[in-house]
Each structure stands twice: as C-alpha cells, then as structure tokens.
CSV table of C-alpha atoms and ligand atoms in Angstrom, one decimal:
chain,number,residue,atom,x,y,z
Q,1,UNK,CA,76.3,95.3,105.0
Q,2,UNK,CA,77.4,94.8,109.1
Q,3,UNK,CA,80.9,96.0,108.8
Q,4,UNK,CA,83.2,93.5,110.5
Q,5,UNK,CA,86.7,93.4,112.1
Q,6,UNK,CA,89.3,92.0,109.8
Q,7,UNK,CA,91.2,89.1,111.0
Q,8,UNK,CA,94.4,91.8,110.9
Q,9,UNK,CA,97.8,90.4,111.7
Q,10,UNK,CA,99.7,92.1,115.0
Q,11,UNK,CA,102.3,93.3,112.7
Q,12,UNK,CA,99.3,95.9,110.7
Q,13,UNK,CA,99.5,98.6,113.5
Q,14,UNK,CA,103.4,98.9,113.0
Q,15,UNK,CA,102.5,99.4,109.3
Q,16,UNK,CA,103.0,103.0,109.3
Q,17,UNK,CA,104.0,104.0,105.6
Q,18,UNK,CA,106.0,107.1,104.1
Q,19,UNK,CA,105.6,110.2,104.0
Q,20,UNK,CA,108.8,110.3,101.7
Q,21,UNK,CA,107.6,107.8,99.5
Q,22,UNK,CA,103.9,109.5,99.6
Q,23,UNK,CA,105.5,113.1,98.7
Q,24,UNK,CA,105.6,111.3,94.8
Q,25,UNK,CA,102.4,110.3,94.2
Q,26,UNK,CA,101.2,113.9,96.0
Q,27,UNK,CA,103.3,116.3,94.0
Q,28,UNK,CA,102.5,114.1,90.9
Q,29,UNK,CA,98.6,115.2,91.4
Q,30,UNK,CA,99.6,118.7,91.7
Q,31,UNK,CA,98.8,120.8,89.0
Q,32,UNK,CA,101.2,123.7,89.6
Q,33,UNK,CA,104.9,123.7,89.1
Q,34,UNK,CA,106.6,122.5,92.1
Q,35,UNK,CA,110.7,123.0,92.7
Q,36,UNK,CA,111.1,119.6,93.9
Q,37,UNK,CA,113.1,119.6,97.2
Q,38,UNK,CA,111.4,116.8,98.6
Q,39,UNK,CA,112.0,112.8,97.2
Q,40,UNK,CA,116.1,111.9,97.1
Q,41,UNK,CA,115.8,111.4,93.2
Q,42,UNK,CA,119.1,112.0,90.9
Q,43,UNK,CA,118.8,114.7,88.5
Q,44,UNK,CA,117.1,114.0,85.5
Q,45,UNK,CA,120.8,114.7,83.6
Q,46,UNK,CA,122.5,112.3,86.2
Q,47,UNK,CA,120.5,109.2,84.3
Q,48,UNK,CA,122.9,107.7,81.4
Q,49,UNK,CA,119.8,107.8,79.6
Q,50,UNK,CA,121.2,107.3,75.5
Q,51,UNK,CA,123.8,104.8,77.1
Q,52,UNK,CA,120.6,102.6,78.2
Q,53,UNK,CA,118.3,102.9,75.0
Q,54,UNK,CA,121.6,101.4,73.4
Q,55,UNK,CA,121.3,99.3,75.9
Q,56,UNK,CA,118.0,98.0,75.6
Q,57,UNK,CA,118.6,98.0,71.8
Q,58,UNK,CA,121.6,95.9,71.9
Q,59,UNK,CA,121.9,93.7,74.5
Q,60,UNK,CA,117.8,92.6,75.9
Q,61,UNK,CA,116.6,89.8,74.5
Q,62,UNK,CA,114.3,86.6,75.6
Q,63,UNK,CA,116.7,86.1,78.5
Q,64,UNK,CA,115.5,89.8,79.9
Q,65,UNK,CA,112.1,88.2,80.3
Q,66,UNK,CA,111.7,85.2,81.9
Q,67,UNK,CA,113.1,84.6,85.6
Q,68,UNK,CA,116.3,84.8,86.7
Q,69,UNK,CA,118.4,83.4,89.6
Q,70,UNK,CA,117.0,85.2,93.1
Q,71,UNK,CA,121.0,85.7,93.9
Q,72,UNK,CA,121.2,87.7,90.5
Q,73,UNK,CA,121.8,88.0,87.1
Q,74,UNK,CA,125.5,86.2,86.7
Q,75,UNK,CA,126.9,89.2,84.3
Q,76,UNK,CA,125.6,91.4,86.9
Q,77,UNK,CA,126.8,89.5,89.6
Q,78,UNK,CA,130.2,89.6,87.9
Q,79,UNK,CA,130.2,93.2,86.8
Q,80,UNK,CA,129.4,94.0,89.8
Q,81,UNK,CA,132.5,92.1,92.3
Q,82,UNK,CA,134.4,93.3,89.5
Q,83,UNK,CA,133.9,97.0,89.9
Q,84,UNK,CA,133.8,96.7,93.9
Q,85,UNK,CA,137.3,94.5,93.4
Q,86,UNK,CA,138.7,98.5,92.8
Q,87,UNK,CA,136.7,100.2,95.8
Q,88,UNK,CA,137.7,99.9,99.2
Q,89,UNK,CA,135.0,97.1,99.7
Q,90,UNK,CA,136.0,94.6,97.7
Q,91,UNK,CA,134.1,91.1,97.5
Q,92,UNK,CA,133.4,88.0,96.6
Q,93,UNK,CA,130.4,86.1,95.0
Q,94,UNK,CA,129.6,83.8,97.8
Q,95,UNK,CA,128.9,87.6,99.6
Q,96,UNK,CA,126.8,89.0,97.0
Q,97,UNK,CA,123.2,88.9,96.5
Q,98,UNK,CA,121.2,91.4,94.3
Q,99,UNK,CA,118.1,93.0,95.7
Q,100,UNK,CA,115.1,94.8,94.4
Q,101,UNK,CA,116.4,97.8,95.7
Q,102,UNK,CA,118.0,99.2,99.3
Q,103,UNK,CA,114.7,99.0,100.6
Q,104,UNK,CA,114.6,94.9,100.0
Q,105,UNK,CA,118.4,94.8,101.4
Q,106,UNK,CA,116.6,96.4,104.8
Q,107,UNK,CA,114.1,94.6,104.6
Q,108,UNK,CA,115.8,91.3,104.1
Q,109,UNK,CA,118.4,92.5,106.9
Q,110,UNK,CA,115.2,92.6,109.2
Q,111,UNK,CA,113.6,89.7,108.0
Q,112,UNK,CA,116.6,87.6,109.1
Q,113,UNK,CA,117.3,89.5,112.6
Q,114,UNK,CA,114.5,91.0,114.1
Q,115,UNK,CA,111.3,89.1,116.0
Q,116,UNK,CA,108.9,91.0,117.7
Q,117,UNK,CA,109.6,93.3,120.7
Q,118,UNK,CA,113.5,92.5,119.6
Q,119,UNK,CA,115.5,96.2,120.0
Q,120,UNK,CA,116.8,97.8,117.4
Q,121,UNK,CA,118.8,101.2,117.4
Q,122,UNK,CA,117.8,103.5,115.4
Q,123,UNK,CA,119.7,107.3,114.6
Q,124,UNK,CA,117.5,110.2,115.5
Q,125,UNK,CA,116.6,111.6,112.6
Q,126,UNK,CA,117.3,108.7,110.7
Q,127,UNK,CA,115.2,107.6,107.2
Q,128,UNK,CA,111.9,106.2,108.7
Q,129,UNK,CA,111.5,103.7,105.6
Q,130,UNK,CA,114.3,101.9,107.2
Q,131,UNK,CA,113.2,102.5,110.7
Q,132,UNK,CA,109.3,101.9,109.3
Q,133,UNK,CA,110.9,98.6,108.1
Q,134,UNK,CA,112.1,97.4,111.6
Q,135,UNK,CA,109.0,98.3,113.2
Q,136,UNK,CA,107.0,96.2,110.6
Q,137,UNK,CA,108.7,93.1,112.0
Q,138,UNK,CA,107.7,94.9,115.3
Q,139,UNK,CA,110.9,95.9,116.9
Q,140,UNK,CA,111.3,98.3,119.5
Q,141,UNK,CA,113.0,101.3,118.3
Q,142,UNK,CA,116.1,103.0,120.4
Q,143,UNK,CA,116.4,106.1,119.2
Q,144,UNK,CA,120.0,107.5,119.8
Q,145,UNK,CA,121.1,111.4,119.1
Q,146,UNK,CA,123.6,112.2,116.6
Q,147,UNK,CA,125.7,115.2,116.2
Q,148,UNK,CA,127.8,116.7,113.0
Q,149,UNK,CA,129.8,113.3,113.2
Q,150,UNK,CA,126.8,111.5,112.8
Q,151,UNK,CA,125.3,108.9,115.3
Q,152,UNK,CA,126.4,109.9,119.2
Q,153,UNK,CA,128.0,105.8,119.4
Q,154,UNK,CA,129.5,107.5,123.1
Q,155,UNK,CA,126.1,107.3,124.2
Q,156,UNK,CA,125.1,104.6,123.3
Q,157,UNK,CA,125.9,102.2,126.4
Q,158,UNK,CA,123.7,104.3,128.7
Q,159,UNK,CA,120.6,104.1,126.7
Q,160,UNK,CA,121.3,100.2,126.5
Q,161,UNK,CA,121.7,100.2,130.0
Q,162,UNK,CA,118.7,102.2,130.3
Q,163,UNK,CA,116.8,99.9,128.3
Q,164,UNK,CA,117.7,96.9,130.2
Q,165,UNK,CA,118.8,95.1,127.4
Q,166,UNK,CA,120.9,94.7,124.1
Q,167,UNK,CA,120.2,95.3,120.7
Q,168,UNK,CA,119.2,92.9,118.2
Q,169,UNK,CA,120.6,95.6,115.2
Q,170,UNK,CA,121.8,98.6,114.9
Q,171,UNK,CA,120.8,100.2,112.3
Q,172,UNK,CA,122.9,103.1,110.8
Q,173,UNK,CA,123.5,104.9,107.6
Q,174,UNK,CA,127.3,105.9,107.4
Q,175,UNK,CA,127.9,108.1,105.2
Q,176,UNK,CA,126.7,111.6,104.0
Q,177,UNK,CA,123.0,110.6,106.1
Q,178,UNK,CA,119.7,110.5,104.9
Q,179,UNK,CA,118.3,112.9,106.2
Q,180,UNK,CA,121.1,115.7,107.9
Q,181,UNK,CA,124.0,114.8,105.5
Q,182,UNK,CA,126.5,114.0,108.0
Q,183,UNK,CA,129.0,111.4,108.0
Q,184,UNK,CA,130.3,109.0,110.9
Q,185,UNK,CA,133.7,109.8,112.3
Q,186,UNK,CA,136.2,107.0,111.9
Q,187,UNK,CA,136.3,106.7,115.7
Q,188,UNK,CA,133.0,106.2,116.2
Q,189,UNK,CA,133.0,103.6,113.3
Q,190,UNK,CA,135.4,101.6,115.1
Q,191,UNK,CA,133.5,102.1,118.7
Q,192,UNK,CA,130.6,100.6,117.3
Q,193,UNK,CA,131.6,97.6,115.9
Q,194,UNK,CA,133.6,97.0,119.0
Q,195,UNK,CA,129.9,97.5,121.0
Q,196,UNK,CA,128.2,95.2,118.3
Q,197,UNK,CA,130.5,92.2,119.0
Q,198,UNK,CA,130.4,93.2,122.5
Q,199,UNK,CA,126.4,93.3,122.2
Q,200,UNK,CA,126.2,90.3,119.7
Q,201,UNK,CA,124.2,92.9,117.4
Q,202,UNK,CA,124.0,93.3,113.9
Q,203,UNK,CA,125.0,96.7,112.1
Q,204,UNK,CA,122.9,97.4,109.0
Q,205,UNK,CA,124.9,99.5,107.5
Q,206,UNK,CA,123.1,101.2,104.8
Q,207,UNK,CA,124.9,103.5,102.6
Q,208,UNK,CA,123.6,104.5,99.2
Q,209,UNK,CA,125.4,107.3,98.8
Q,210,UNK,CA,128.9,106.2,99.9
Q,211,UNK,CA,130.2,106.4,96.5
Q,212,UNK,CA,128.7,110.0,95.8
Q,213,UNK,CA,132.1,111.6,98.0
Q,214,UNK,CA,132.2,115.0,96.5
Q,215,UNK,CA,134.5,116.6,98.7
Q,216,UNK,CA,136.8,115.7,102.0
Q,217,UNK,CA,138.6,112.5,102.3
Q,218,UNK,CA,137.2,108.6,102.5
Q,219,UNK,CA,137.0,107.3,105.9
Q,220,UNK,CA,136.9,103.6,106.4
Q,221,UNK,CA,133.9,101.3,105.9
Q,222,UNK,CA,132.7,99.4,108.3
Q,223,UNK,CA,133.8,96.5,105.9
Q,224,UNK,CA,137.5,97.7,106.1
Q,225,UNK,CA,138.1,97.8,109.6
Q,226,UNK,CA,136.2,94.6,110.1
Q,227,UNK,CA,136.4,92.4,107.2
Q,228,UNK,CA,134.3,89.5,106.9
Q,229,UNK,CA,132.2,90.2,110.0
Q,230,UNK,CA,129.5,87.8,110.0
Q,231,UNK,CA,127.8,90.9,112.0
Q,232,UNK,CA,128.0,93.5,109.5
Q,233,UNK,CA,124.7,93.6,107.1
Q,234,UNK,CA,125.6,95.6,104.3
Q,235,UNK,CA,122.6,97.5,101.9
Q,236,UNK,CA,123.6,99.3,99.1
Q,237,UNK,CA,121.6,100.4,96.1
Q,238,UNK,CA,122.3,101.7,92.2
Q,239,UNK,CA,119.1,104.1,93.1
Q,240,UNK,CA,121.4,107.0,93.6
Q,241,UNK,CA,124.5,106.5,91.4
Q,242,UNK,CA,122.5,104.8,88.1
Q,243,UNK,CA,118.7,105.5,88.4
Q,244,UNK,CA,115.9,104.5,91.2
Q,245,UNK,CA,113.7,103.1,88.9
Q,246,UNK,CA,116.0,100.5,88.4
Q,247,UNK,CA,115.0,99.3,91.6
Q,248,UNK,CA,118.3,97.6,91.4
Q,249,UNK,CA,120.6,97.2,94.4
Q,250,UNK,CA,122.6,94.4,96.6
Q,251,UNK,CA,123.5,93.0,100.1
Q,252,UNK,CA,127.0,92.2,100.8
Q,253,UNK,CA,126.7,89.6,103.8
Q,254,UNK,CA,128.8,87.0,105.5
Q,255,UNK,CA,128.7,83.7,103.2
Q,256,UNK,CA,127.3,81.8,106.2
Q,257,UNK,CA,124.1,84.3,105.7
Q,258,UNK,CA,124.0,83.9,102.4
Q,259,UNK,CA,121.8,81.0,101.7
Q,260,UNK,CA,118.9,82.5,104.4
Q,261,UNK,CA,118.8,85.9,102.0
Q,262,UNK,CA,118.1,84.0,99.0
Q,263,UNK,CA,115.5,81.9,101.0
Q,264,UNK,CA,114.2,85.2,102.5
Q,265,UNK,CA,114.3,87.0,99.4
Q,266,UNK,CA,112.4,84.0,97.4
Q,267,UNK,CA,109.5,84.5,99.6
Q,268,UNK,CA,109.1,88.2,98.3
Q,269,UNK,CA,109.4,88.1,94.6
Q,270,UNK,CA,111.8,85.3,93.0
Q,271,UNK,CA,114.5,87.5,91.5
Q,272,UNK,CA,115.1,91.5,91.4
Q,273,UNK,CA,113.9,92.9,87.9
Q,274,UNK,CA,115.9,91.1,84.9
Q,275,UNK,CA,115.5,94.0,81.9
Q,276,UNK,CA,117.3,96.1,84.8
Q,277,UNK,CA,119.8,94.1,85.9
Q,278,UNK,CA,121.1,93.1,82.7
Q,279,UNK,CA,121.2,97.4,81.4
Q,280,UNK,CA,123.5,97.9,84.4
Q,281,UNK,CA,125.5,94.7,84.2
Q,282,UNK,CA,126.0,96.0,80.4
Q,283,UNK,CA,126.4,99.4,81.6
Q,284,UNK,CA,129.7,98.5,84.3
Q,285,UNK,CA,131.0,96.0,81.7
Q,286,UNK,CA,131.0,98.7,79.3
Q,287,UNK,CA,133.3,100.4,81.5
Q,288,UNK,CA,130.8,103.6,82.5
Q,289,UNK,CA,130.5,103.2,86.0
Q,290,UNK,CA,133.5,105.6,87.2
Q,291,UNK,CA,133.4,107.8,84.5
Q,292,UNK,CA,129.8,108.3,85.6
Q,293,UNK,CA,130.8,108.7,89.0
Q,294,UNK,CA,133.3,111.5,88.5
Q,295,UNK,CA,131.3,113.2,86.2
Q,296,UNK,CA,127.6,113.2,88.8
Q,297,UNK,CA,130.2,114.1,92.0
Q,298,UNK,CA,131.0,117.2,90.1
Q,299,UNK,CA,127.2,118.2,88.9
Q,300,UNK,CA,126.5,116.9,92.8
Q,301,UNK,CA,129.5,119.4,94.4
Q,302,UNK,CA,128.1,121.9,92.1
Q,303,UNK,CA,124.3,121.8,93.4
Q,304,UNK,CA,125.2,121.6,97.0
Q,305,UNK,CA,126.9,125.0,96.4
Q,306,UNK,CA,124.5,126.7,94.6
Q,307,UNK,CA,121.5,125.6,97.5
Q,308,UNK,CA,123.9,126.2,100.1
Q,309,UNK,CA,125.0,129.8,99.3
Q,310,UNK,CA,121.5,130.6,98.1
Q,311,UNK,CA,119.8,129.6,101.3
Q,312,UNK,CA,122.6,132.0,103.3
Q,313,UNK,CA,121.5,134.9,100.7
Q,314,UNK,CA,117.5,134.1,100.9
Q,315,UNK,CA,117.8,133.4,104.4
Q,316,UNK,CA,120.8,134.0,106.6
Q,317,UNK,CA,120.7,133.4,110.5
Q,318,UNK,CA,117.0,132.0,110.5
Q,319,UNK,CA,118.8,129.1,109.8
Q,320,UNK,CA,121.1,126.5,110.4
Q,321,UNK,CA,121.8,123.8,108.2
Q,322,UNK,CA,124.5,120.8,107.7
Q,323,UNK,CA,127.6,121.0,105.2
Q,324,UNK,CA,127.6,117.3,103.4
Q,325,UNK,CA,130.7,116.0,102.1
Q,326,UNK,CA,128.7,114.0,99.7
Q,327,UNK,CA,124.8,112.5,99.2
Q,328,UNK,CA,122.4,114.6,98.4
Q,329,UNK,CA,120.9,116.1,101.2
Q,330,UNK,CA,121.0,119.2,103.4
Q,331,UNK,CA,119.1,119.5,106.8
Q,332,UNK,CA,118.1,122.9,107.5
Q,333,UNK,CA,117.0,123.7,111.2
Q,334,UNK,CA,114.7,127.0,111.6
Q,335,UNK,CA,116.2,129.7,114.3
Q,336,UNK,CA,114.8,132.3,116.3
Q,337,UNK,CA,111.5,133.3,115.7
Q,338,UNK,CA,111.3,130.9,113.2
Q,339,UNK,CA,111.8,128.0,115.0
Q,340,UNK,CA,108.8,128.5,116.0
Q,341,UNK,CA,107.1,128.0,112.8
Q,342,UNK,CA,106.5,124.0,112.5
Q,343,UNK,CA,107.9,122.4,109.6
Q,344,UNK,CA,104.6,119.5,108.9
Q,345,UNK,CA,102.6,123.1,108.7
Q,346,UNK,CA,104.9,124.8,106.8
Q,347,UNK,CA,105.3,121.7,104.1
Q,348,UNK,CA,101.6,122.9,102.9
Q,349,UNK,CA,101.9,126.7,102.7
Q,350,UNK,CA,105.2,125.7,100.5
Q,351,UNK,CA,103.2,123.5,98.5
Q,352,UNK,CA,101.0,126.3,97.8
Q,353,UNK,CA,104.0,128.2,97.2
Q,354,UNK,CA,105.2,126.1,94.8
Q,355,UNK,CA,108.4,124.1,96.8
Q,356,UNK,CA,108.3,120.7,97.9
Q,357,UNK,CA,110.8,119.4,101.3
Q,358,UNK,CA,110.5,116.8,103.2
Q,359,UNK,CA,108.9,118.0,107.3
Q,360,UNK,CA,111.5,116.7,110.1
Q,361,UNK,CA,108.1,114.8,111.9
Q,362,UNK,CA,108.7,112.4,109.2
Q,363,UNK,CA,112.7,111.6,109.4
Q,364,UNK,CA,112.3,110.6,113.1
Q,365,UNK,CA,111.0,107.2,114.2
Q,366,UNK,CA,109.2,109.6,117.1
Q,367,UNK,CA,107.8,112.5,115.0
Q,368,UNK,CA,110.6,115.2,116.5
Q,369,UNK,CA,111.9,117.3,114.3
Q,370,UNK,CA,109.2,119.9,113.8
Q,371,UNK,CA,111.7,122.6,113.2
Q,372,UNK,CA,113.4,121.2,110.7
Q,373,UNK,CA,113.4,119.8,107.5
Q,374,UNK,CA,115.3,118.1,104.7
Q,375,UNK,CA,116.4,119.5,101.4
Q,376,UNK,CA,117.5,117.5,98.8
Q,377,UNK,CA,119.9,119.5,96.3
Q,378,UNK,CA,120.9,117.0,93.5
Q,379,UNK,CA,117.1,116.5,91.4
Q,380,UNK,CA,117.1,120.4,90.3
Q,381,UNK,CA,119.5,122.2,88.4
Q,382,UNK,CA,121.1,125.6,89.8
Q,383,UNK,CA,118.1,128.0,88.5
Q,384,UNK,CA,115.4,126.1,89.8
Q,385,UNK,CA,117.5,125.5,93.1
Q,386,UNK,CA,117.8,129.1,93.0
Q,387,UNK,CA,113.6,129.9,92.3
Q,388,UNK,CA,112.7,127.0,95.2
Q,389,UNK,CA,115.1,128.8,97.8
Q,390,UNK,CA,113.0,132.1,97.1
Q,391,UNK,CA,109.9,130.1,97.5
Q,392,UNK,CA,110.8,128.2,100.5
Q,393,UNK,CA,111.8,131.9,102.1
Q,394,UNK,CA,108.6,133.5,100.9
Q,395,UNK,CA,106.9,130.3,102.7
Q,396,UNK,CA,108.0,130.9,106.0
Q,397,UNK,CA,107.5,134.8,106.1
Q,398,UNK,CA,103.9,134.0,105.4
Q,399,UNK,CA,104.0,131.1,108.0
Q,400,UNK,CA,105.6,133.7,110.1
Q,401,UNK,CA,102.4,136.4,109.5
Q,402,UNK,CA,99.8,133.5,110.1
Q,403,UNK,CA,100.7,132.9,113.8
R,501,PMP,N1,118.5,103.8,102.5
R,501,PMP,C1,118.7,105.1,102.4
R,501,PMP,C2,119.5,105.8,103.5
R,501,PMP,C3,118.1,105.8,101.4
R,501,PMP,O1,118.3,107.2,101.3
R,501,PMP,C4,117.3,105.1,100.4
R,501,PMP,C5,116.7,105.8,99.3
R,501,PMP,N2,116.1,107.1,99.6
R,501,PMP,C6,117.2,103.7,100.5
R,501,PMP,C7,117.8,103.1,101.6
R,501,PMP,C8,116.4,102.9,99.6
R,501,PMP,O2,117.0,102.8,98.4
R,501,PMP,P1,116.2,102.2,97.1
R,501,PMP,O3,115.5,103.4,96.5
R,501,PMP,O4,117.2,101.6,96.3
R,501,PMP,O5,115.2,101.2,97.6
C-alpha cells in the first residue's frame, strides 16, 4: 500500500493534546503503586458517593435516558440559579447554559470568539487544555507573566503594543490557578476589565475552583464588579466541588450570547450527559451542596497543610513553592543546584520512584517551566501525601547523582 497524505485540515498541526489529560491513561497502565500528585482529581472521600447510589436509586428513570434540552436539564437549570442566587454570582436562566464539562465551556468560549491567527492572552504557566483549546481554533497565543497575585495585568499594554494589535480574549483563571495556585488581586481584576472594554476583548474567565476558598477572604468576581458584561465569558465546572466524571459543568454568558452557545454546543453533542445532570440537580435540591462545600474546604485546608509542611521537612530551601488560598494545587520551583535538574526528566525517575506530578514544560503554552512542577494536594489523604513527598525528594537526589 503507497502511503498517502491525508487531506488534513490547517487546524491538525495546532492539535497538540495533554499531557495532563495523558498522565491518566499512563499511570493507569502502571503496575506499581503510584502517590498520585499528578491529575487535579478530588479525593476519592470528597465524592458524595452513598448520596448518589440513592440517587440513582430514587430519582433516574426513562427521562435519564433519552435526550435532553442542549441548554440543560430544567431541574438542574433551576437548582442550579437557585444555589448561585446565594453566592456572589448570582443569575438568571436566560444566562445559564449547562456544558459537558469546563473543557466544553472553553471550548464553546473559543468557538464563538476566536478565527484563525485571532490573539489571545494567555497566563504563563497557565492550564494548556485551555490554551491547547485556543490554539485548536488557531489563535495566536500572548503569553503574559504572572506573579504571586496572579496574571502581571500591568504589563499587559506593552506586550499588546508589542504585538501590534489587540486581543480577541483574554483568557484567565482567577482564582487559586491551575497550575501555581495563586489568586488575582482585586486591583488587577478591575484593571483588566477596564483594558477588555478598552480592547473590545473577551475575558474567559474560568474558575473551577472559586468555591473551594479554604482560607483568606473572597475577592470580587469579575461578575460583581462588572455585572452583565456582555464581555465576560464565564466557565465553571462541578468537576472539582461534585465529581469529574460527571463531566457536568456551565457557562454563565450575556443573554444576547446565549442562543449562539446552544447553536455552538448542538454541533458537538446535543445535550451534556442526562443520568448526571439529573444526580446533581437532585443532589442541590436536596440541600447538599454547601454542606458539602464546608465539609471538602476543611479536608482541602487540611491536605494543603500536610503537603506543605512535609515538603519544608523532606526538602527545605531546594525549593520554593506557592501558598494557595484555595484549589488544589501547589507549584513547587526547584532552587540551587537543583534547579538545575529538569522537571520533564525528573517526571520519569519519579515514576519509577513511585510519585506522579505534573512537569512545568506542560503548564506553559511555550514549554518553560522546566524547573518546576505542579503538585496537586487534594486526591491523597495525609499519609500517602506524606510517603509521595519522600518519594518525590528521593527522586531528585538521584536525578541529582545522574548529572
Ligand atoms: N479549567 C481549569 C482551570 C481546570 O483546572 C480544569 C480541570 N482541571 C478545567 C477547566 C476543566 O474542567 P472539566 O474537568 O470540568 O472539563
């Protein structure tokens, strides 16, 4: 057989997959046991698991199993504005639609903003499915710095300037950031929404962890300081607080946007799972959700402790790392000699070692990063964070004696 060229679309070369989504399926082939630093998974305890068999027992029926409406499931839709109506983003229904996920919600934010070559800001280190999602529609990524406050917004006139022209989106992940953990100062929140409207740009403001505040005080949304700002794209998810299997999450957009995410979303796949939607519109109308909150925030607080002082015991100044209000990650920079030691190369001796993190190469749109890496501390409980600390810290010294 002559092999042939396939008629590829442009958009295949910006295909560039996950290395964060990849880290399941390669840890799942492992046969050793493996602390499991790497994926941004809840712990297993942090699924209302017996409150969802009763559930499923109860409440599915013929209506979990045929379509539903792309916009969502009614109950959920109503649980759902219902709960928020208490939050400091409250909504409506014409704002509302449920997604497959916070990966749809970016990718229907995209979808609806971006043609090729279009700019689109992107934080550096940022999570590259998100950035991966803009360059699929072929944007150019602007990657802009960020500090402990999160995105540098300061500097971002100079590198628009630079680049000779503004941003289509800006795409930014407020609070407790996938991957360093940091959260946007209020200042800066309000400093770039004044440059969006100055830019005519879109913010895709992603925040799945937003309601996983486990210390510090709330600063306001992006939705509170600008309310019903047809230029604010908002993704959130129930992957974090509920369960990511779900694959359960929503958009909250201007109504005038509305009706092109339904259309966008009905030419990828109708309506978001039905059997899911309908265990966590029964699981809010059952009154769970803040109970459930309060009571993961604690476990969450908890596990960011234990890594955190157990990473200063294992290994003191050969590192820096971030101190998250909230979330689930920690981003750990390497120091002295061992900055020296590149996290991609590390990721395997670990492996080996029997600890799984997620390299810095794969958290920025550009591959920087080497000498760092990201830790997530909510999947394992306080032993096993414990054991994949020691691991990690017997991983370097013997990256450290191979070079
Ligand atoms: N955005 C960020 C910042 C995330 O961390 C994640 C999940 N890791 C997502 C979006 C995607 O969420 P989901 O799993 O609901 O698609």
């Amino acid at each position: 057989m002559t092999a042939t060229l396939l008629p590829y679309a442009a958009r295949v070369s910006r295909l560039t997959g996950s290395v964060i989504d990849s880290s399941t399926a390669l840890l799942a082939s492992q046969p050793h046991d493996i602390v499991r630093f790497a994926m941004g998974s809840p712990a297993d305890e942090a699924v209302p698991l017996e409150i969802f068999r009763s559930i499923s027992a109860s409440t599915l029926d013929h209506s979990s199993y045929t379509y539903g409406a792309t916009q969502g499931e009614p109950e959920l839709l109503e649980a759902l504005v219902d709960y928020l109506g208490g939050t400091s983003e409250p909504t409506t229904h014409e704002r509302v639609t449920i997604t497959s996920g916070g990966m749809q919600g970016l990718d229907l934010a995209c979808k609806i903003f971006v043609d090729p070559d279009d700019l689109v800001i992107v934080e550096s280190p940022t999570y590259t499915n998100g950035s991966a999602t803009a360059a699929s529609y072929r944007a150019k990524l602007l990657e802009a710095p960020t500090d402990e406050n999160g995105l540098i917004v300061e500097a971002l006139p100079e590198l628009v300037e630079r680049a000779g022209r503004t941003p289509k989106a800006i795409y930014v992940i407020p609070n407790f950031q996938n991957p360093s953990g940091t959260t946007l100062s209020a200042p800066r929140r309000e400093l770039l929404l004044d440059l969006a409207h100055r830019w005519n740009s879109v913010i895709i403001d992603d925040d799945p962890y937003g309601l996983l505040r486990f210390a510090g005080d709330d600063l306001p949304s992006f939705q509170s300081l600008s309310p019903s700002d047809p230029l604010l794209f908002s993704v959130r998810t129930f992957s974090k607080i509920l369960a990511p299997g779900l694959r359960v999450g929503w958009v909250d957009t201007d109504p005038s946007i509305r009706r092109l995410v339904i259309n966008a979303k009905q030419s990828m796949d109708t309506c978001a799972n039905v059997p899911s939607q309908q265990l966590v519109s029964e699981f809010i109308r059952r009154g769970g959700l803040s109970d459930h909150l309060t009571a993961i925030k604690a476990l969450y607080r908890e596990r960011k402790g234990v890594m955190t002082e157990s990473l200063r015991r294992n290994l003191g100044d050969r590192i820096a790392m971030t101190d998250p209000e909230g979330g689930f990650f920690l981003w750990v920079s390497l120091r002295g000699e061992d900055a020296a030691t590149s996290t991609t190369a590390l990721f395997d001796i670990a492996l080996a070692e029997g600890v799984a993190f997620i390299p810095g190469p794969a958290l920025s749109a550009s591959g920087k990063f080497d000498d760092s890496l990201r830790l997530c501390f909510a999947t394992s409980d306080p032993e096993r964070i414990e054991e994949g600390v020691q691991r990690l810290a017997r991983a370097l010294d013997i990256a450290r004696s191979l070079r």
